[in-house]
Short mmCIF file of C-alpha atoms and ligand atoms in Angstrom, two decimals:
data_model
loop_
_atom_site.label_atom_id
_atom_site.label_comp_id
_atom_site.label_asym_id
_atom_site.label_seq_id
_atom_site.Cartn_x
_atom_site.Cartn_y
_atom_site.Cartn_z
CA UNK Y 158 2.31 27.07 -3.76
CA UNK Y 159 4.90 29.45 -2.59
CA UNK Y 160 8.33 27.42 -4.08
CA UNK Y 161 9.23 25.50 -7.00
CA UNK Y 162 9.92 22.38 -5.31
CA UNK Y 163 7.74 22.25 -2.27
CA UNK Y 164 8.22 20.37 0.83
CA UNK Y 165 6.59 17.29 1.81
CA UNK Y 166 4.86 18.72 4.41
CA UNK Y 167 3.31 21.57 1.93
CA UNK Y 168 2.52 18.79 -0.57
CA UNK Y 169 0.45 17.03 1.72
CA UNK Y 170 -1.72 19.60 2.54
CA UNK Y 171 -1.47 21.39 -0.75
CA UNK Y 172 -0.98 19.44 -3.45
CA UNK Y 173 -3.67 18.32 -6.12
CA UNK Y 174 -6.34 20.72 -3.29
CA UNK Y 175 -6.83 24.11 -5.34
CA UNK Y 176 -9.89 26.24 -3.83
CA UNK Y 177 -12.85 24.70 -5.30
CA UNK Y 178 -13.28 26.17 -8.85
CA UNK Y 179 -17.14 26.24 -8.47
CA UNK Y 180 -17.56 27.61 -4.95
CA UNK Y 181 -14.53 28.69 -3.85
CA UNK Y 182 -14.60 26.21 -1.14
CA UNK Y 183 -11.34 25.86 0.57
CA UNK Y 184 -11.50 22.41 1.62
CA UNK Y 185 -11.87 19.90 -0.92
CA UNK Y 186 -15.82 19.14 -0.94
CA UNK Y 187 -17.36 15.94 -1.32
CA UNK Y 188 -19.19 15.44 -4.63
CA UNK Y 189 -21.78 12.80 -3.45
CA UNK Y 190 -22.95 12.36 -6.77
CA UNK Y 191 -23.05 9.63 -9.43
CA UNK Y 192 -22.94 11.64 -12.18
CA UNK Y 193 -22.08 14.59 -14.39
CA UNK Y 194 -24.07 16.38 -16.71
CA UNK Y 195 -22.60 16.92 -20.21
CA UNK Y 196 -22.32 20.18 -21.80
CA UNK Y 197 -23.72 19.13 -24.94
CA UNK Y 198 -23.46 15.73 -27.03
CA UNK Y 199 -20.08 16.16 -28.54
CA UNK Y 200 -18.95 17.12 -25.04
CA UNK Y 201 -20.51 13.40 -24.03
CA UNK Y 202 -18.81 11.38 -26.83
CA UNK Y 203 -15.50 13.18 -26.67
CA UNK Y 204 -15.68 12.09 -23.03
CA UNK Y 205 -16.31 8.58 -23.42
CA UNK Y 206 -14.15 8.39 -26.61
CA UNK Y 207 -11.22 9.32 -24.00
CA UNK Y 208 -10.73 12.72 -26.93
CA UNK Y 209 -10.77 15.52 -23.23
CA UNK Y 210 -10.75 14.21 -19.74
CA UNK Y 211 -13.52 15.18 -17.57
CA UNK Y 212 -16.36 14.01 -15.10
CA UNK Y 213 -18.96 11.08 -16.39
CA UNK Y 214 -19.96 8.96 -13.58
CA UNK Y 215 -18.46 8.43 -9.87
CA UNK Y 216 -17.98 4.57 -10.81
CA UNK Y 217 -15.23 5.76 -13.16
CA UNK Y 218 -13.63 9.64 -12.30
CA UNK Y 219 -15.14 11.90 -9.52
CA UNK Y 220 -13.80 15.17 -8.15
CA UNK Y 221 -13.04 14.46 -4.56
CA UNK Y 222 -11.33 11.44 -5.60
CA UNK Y 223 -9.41 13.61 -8.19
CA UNK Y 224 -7.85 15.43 -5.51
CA UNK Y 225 -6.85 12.41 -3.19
CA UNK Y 226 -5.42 10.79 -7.10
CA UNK Y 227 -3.29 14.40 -7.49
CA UNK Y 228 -1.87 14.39 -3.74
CA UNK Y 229 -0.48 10.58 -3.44
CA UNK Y 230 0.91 10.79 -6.93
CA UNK Y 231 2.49 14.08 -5.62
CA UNK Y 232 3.77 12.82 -2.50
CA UNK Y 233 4.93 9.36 -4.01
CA UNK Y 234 6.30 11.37 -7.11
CA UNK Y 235 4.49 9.31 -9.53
CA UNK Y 236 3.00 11.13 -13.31
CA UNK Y 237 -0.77 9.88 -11.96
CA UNK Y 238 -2.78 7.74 -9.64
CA UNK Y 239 -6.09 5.80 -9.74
CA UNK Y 240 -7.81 6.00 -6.12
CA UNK Y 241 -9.90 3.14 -5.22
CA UNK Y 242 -12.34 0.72 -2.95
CA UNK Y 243 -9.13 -0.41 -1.13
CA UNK Y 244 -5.98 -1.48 -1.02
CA UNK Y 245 -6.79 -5.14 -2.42
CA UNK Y 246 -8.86 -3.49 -4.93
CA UNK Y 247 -6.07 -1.05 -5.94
CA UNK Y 248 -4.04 -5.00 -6.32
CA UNK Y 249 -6.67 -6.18 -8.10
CA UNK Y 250 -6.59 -3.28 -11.12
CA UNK Y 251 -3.25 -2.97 -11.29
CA UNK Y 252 -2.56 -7.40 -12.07
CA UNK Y 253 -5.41 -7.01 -13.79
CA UNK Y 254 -4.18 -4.20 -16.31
CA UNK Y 255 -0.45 -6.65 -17.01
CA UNK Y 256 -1.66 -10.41 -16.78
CA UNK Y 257 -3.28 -12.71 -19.37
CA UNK Y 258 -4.68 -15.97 -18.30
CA UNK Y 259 -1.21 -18.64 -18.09
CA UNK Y 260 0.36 -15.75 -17.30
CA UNK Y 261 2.60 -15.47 -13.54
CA UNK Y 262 4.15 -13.00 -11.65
CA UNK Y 263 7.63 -13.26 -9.08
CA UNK Y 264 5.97 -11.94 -5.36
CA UNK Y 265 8.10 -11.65 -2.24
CA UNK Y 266 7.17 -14.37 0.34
CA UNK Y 267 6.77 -11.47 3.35
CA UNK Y 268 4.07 -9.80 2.30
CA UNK Y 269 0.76 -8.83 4.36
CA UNK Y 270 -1.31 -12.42 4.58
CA UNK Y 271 -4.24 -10.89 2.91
CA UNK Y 272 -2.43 -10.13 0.37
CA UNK Y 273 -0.76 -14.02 0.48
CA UNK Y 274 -4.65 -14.77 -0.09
CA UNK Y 275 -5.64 -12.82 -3.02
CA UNK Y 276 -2.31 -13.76 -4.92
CA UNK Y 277 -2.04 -17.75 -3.96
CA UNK Y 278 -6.50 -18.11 -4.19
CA UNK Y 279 -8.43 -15.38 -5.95
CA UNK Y 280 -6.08 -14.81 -8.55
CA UNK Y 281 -5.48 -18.32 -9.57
CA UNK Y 282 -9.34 -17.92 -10.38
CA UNK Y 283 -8.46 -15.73 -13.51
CA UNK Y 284 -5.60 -18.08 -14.47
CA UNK Y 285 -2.95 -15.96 -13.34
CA UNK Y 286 0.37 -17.82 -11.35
CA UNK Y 287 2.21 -16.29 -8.10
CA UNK Y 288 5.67 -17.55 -7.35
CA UNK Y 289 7.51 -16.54 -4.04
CA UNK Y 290 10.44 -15.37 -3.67
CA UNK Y 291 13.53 -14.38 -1.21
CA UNK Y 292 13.08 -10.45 -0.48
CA UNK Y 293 16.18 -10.87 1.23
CA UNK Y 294 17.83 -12.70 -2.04
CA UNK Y 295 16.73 -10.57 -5.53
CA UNK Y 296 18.54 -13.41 -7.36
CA UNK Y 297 15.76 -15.58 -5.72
CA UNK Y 298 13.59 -13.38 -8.19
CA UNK Y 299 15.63 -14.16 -11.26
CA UNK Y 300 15.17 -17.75 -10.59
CA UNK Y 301 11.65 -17.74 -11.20
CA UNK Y 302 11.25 -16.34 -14.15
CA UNK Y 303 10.37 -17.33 -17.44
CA UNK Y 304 8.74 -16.45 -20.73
CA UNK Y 305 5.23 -15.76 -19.07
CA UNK Y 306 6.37 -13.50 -16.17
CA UNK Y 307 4.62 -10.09 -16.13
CA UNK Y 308 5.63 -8.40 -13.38
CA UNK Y 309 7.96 -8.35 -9.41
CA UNK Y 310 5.38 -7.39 -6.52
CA UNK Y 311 7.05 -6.69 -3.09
CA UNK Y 312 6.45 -4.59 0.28
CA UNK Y 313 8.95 -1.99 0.77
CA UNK Y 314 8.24 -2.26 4.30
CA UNK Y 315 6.91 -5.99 5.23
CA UNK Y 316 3.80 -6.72 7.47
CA UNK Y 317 3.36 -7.90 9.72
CA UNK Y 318 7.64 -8.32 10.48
CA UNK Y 319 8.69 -4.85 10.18
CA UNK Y 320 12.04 -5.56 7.53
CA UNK Y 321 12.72 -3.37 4.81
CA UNK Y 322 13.51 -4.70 1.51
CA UNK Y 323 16.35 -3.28 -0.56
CA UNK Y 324 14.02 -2.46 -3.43
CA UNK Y 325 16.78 -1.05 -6.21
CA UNK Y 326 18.79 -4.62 -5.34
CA UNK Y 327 15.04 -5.90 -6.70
CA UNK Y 328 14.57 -3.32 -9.21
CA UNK Y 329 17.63 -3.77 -10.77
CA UNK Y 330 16.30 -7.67 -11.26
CA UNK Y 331 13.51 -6.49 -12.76
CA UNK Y 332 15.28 -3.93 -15.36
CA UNK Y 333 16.93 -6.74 -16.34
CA UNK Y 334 14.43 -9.16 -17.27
CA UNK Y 335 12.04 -5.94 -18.95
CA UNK Y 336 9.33 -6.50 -16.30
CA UNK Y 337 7.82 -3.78 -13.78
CA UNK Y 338 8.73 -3.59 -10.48
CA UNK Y 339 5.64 -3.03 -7.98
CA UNK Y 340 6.15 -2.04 -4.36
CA UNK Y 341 3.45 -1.92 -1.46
CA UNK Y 342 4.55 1.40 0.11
CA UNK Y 343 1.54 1.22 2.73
CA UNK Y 344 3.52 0.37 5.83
CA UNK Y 345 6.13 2.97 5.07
CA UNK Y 346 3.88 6.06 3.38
CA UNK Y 347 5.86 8.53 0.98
CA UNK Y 348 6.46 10.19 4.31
CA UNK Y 349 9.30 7.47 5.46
CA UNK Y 350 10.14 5.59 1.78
CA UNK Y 351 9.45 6.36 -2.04
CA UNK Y 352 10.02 3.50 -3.71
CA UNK Y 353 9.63 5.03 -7.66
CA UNK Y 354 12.76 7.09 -6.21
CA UNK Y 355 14.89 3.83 -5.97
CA UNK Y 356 13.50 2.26 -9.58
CA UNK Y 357 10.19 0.64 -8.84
CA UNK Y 358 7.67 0.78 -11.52
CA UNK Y 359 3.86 1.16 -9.77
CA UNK Y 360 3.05 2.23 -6.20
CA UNK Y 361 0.39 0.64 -4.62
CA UNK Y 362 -0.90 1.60 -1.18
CA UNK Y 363 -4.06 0.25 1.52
CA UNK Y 364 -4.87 4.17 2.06
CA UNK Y 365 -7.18 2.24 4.88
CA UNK Y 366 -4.02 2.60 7.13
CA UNK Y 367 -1.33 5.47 7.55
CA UNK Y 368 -2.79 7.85 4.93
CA UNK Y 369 -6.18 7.94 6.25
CA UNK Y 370 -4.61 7.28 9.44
CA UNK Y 371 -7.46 7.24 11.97
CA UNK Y 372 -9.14 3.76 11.54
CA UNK Y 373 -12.20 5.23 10.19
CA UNK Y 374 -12.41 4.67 6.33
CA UNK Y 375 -11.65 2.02 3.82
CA UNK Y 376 -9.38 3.09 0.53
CA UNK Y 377 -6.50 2.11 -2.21
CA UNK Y 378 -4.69 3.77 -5.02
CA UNK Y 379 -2.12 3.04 -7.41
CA UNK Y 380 0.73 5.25 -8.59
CA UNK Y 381 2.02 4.80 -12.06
CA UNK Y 382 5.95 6.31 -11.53
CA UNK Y 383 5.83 6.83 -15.56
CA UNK Y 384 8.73 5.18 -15.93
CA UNK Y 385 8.02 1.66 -17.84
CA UNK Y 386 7.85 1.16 -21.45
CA UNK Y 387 4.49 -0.93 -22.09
CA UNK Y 388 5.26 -1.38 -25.43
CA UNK Y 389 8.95 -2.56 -25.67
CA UNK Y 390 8.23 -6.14 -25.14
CA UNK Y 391 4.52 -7.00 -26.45
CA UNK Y 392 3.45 -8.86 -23.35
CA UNK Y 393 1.08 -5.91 -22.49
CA UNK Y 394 -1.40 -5.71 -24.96
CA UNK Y 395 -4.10 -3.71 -23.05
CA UNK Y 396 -1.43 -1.13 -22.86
CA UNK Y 397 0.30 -1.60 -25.94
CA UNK Y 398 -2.64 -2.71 -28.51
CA UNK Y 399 -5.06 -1.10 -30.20
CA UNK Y 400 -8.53 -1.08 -28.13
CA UNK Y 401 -11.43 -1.95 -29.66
CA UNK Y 402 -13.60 -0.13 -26.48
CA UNK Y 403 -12.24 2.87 -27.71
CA UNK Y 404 -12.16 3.06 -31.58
CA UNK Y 405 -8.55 1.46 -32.00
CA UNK Y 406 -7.00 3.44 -28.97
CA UNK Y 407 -3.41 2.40 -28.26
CA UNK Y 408 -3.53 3.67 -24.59
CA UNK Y 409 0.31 3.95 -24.20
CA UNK Y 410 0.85 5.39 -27.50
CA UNK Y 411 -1.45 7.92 -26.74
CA UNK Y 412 -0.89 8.67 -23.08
CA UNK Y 413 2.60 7.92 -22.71
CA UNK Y 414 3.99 8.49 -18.91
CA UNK Y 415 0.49 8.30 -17.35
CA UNK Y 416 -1.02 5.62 -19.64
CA UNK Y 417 -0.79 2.41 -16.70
CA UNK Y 418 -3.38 4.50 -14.56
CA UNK Y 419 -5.33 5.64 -17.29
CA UNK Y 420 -5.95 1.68 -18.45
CA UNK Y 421 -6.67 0.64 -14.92
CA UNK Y 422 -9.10 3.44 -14.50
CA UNK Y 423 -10.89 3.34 -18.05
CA UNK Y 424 -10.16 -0.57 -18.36
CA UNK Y 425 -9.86 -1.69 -14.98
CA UNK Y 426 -12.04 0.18 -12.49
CA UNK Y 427 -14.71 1.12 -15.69
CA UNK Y 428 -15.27 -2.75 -16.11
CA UNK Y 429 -14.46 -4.03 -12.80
CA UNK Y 430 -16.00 -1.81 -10.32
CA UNK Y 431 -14.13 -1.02 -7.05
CA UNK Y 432 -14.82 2.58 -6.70
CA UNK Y 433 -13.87 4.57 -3.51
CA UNK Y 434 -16.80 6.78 -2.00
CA UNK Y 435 -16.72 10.33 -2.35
CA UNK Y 436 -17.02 10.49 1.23
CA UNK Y 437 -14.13 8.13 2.30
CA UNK Y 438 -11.74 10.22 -0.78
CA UNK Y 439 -12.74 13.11 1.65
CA UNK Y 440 -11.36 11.51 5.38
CA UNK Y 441 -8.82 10.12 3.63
CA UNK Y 442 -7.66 13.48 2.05
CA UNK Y 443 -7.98 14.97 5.61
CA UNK Y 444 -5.69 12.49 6.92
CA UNK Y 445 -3.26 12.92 4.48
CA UNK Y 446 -2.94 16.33 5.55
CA UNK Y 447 -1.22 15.67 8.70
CA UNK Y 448 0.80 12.42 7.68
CA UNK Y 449 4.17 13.57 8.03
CA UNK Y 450 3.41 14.64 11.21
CA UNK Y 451 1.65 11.44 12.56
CA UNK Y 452 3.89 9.65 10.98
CA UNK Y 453 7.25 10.56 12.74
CA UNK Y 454 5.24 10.34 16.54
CA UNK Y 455 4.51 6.58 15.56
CA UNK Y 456 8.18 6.38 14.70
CA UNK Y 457 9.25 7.74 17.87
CA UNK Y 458 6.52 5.69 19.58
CA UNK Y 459 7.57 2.79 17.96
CA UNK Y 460 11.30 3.03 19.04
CA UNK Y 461 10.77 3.61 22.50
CA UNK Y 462 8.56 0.75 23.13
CA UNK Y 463 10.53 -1.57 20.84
CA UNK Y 464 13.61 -0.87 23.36
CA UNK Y 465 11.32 -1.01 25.92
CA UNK Y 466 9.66 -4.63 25.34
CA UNK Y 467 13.45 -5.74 24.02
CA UNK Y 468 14.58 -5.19 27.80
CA UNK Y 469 11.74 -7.28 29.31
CA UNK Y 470 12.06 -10.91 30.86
CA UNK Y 471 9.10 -12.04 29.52
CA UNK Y 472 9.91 -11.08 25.82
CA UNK Y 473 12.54 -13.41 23.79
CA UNK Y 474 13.65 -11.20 20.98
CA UNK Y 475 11.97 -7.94 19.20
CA UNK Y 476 12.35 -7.24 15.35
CA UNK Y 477 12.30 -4.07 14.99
CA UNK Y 478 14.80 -2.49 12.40
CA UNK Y 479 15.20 0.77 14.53
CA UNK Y 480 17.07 -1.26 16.61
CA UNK Y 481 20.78 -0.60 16.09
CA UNK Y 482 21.69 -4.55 16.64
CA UNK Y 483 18.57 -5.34 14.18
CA UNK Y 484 20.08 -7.49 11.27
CA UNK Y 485 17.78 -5.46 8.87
CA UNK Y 486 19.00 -2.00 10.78
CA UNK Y 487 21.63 -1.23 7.83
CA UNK Y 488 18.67 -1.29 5.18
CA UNK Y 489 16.19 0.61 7.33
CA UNK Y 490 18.78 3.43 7.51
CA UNK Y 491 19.60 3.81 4.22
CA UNK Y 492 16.08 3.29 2.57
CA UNK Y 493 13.92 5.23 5.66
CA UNK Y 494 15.77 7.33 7.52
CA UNK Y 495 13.53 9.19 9.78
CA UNK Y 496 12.28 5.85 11.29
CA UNK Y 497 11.35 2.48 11.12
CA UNK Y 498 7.46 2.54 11.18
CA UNK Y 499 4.80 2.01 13.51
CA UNK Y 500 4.06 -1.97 12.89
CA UNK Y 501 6.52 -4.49 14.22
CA UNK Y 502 6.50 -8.20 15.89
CA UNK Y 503 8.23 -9.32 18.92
CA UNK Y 504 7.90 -13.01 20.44
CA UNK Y 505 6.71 -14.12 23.59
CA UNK Y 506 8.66 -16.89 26.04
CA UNK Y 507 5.21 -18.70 27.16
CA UNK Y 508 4.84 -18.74 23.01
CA UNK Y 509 0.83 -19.48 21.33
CA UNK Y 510 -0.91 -18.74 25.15
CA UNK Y 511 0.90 -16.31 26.23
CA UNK Y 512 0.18 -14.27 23.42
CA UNK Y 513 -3.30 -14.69 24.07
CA UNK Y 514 -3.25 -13.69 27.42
CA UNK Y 515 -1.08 -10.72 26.45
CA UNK Y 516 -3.58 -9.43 23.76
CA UNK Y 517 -6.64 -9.75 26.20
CA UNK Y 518 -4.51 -8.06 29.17
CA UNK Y 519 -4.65 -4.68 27.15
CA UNK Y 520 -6.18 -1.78 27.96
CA UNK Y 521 -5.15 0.82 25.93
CA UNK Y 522 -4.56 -1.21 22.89
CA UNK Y 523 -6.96 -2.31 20.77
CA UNK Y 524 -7.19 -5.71 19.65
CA UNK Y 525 -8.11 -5.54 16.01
CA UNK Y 526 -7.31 -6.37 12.57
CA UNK Y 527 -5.82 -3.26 11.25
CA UNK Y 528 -2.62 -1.09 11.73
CA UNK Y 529 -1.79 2.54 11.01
CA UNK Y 530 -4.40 4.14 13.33
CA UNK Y 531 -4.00 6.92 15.76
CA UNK Y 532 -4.64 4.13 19.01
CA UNK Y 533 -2.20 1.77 19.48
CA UNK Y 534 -3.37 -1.59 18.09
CA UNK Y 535 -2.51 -5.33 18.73
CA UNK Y 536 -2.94 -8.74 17.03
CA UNK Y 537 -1.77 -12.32 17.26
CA UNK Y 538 -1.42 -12.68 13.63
CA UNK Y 539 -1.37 -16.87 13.54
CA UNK Y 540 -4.99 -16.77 14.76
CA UNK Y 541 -6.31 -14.06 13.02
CA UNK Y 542 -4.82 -12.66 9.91
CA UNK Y 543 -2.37 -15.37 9.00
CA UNK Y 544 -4.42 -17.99 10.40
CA UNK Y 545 -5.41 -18.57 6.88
CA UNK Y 546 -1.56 -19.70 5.58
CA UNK Y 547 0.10 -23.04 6.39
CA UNK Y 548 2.49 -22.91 9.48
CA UNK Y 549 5.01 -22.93 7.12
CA UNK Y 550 3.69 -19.94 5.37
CA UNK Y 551 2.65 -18.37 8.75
CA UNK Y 552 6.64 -18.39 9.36
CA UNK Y 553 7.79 -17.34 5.96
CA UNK Y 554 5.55 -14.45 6.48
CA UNK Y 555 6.98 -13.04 9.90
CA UNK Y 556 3.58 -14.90 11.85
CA UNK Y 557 4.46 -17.71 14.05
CA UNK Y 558 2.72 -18.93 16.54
CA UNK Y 559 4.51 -17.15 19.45
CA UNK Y 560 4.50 -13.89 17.28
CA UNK Y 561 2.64 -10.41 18.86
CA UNK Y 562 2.11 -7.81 16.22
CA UNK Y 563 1.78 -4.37 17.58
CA UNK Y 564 0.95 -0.66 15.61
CA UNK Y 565 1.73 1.56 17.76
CA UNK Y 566 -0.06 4.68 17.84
CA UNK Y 567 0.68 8.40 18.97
CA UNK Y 568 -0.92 8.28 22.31
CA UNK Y 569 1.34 9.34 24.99
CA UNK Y 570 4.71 7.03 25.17
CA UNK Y 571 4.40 6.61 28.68
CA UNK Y 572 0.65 5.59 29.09
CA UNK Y 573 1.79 3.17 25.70
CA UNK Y 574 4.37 1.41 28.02
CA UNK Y 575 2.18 1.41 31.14
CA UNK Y 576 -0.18 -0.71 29.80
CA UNK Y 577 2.43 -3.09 27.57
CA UNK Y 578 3.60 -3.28 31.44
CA UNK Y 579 0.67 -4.25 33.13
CA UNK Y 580 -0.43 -6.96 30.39
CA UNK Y 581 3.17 -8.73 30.73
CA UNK Y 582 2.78 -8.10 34.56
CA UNK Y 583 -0.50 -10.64 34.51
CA UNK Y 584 1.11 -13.32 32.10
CA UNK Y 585 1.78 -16.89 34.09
C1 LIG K 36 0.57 -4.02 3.53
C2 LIG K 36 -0.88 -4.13 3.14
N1 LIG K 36 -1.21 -4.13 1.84
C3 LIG K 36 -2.48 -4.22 1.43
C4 LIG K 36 -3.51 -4.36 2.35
C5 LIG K 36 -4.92 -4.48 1.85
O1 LIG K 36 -5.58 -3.28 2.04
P1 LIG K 36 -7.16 -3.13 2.29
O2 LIG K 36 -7.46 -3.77 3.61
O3 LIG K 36 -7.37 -1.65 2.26
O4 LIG K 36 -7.81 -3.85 1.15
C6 LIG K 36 -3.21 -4.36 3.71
C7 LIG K 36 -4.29 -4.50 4.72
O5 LIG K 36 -4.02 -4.74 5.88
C8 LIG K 36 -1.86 -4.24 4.12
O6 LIG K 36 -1.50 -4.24 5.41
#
């Protein structure tokens, strides 16, 4: 790299992707391999006594994934990052490396429903408590704490509604109370909001959406931001406490700014198992590479068609926070500038059926559980992704039943608004 401070642009391409030290390969290559040979046995146990970092088996550290771990940290301006299976798995490792059984974190009540799943269901499995909260309100947060809350979980950018959330009001909450701040940055990207810049803890992101960003490969990662101190309160012992896995190891005394992602690798991932493929590191890297790019056409997309469809008789109200009237407008402008995303909701006047018939009327669009693609995409999230939640939870989370989710993609605007046209056109 040419500059001292490079430019998000150069970072995406550039960062963490040196010429290949064995081959000289310019693109980073894809190790399809399990494993690593050691140089010799002291080589071996210094590797698995965590004494030198290196390669020992793909389950745990592999070089393609090394790269994609160096360029999100990078671009979310983290100290290091833990790539994994996906973005639930990437959830998974990082409760996993702060809770105890009895233990309970604050979550904001707009977040994706999947994610609405795996805190409210899975995770009451391992004994661990989700309470919801305001994002709108931080002092909503405050409220539910108590002497067994590890942790704040929000999404900087909600799905499926579209609102920012005013994540140093929530940050500053957290400060307070000594707990880590966690933000889902996967409907923004680093590309429209960095939440470690405005006092979040950990990054998480579903790389399976605007990173990748061509609908094509499943991925996660976490990005520790460095800035937490593990050991200040005692109620994070795997960080904090000697490890008996490792000889006595007290990971954050001995890895400081970087030591959250080395416990949910060696700790988390090592015992748990979600490991991204080699390959999927590799389309996912390639994404990556144009992000910035792709990113600011499904901003523009987005606005145009939001104004569009706000304009239309057949469409009772849009929330899109692009829009200047949008009551979330002031937040979107100062936390994400250069646009409001891709993924929004608007509501149709013929309400449950007329959303059906609008999602089969598409042409264009693809009707599919995902966002953050290159093609424009569609859902009705109370029968599909939310269908899950309890109406009441279905309208907490942005997903009533009248409720069309679009992500719109970087096709050509006008074909985009031809065929929104010609699906309203056909509705009763
Ligand atoms: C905001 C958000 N977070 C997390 C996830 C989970 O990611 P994955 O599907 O990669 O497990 C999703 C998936 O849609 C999402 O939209």
């Amino acid at each position: 790299m040419t500059t001292n401070h490079p430019g998000f642009s150069t970072l995406a391409i550039h960062a963490g992707a040196k010429p290949d030290p064995a081959t000289g390969a310019r693109a980073t290559p894809i190790y399809q391999t399990t494993s690593f040979v050691f140089n010799d046995a002291d080589h071996a146990a210094a590797l698995f006594g965590l004494k030198e970092f290196g390669n020992i088996y793909t389950r745990i550290m592999n070089p393609t994934q090394a790269v994609l771990e160096e360029k999100v940290a990078a671009l979310e301006g983290g100290t290091a990052a833990l790539a994994v299976a996906s973005g639930h798995a990437a959830q998974m490792l990082v409760f996993h490396t702060i809770m105890k059984p009895g233990s309970n974190f604050v979550a904001a009540k707009r977040l994706y429903g999947g994610s609405i799943n795996q805190f409210g269901h899975a995770f009451k499995n391992f004994g661990w408590e989700v309470r919801w909260a305001d994002p709108a309100d931080p002092a909503s947060f405050a409220a539910l704490v108590d002497e067994n809350t590890q942790a704040f979980f929000i999404e900087s950018l909600a799905n499926p509604g579209g609102t920012f959330v005013d994540i140093a009001a929530i940050a500053e909450v957290a400060q307070a109370h000594g707990l880590p701040l966690i933000v889902d940055n996967t409907m923004a990207s680093p590309y429209l909001v960095r939440p470690l810049e405005h006092g979040a803890d950990i990054v998480i992101h579903s790389l399976t959406k605007f990173l990748g960003g061509h609908g094509n490969s499943m991925g996660g990662i976490l990005v520790d931001g460095g800035t937490f101190d593990w050991s200040a309160s005692g109620r994070y012992p795997m960080l904090s406490e000697p490890r008996p896995e490792y000889a006595g190891l007290v990971l954050h005394q001995t890895f400081g700014n970087f030591a959250f992602a080395i416990a949910a690798r060696v700790l988390g991932l090592r015992d748990l198992g979600p490991a991204i493929s080699p390959f999927n590191a590799f389309m996912i890297l390639t994404g990556i590479e144009t992000l910035p790019l792709r990113m600011q056409r499904h901003c523009d997309n987005a606005a145009a068609v939001a104004q569009w469809l706000k304009g239309h008789d057949k469409v009772s109200w849009v929330n899109y926070a692009g829009l200047e009237d949008d009551p979330n407008h002031e937040l979107q402008t100062r936390y994400s500038p250069k646009g409001a995303g891709a993924v929004f909701t608007f509501g149709l006047k013929g309400g449950y059926e007329a959303g059906k018939s609008f999602v089969e009327g598409l042409k264009l669009f693809s009707h599919l559980a995902n966002i953050g693609d290159t093609r424009s995409l569609v859902i009705h999230p109370a029968s599909t992704t939310h269908r899950q939640l309890t109406a009441e939870q279905q309208v907490a989370a942005g997903a009533g039943p009248d409720v069309v989710r679009l992500s719109v993609g970087i096709e050509d605007i006008a074909d985009i608004i031809a065929d929104l046209d010609q699906s309203l056109a056909r509705i009763a």
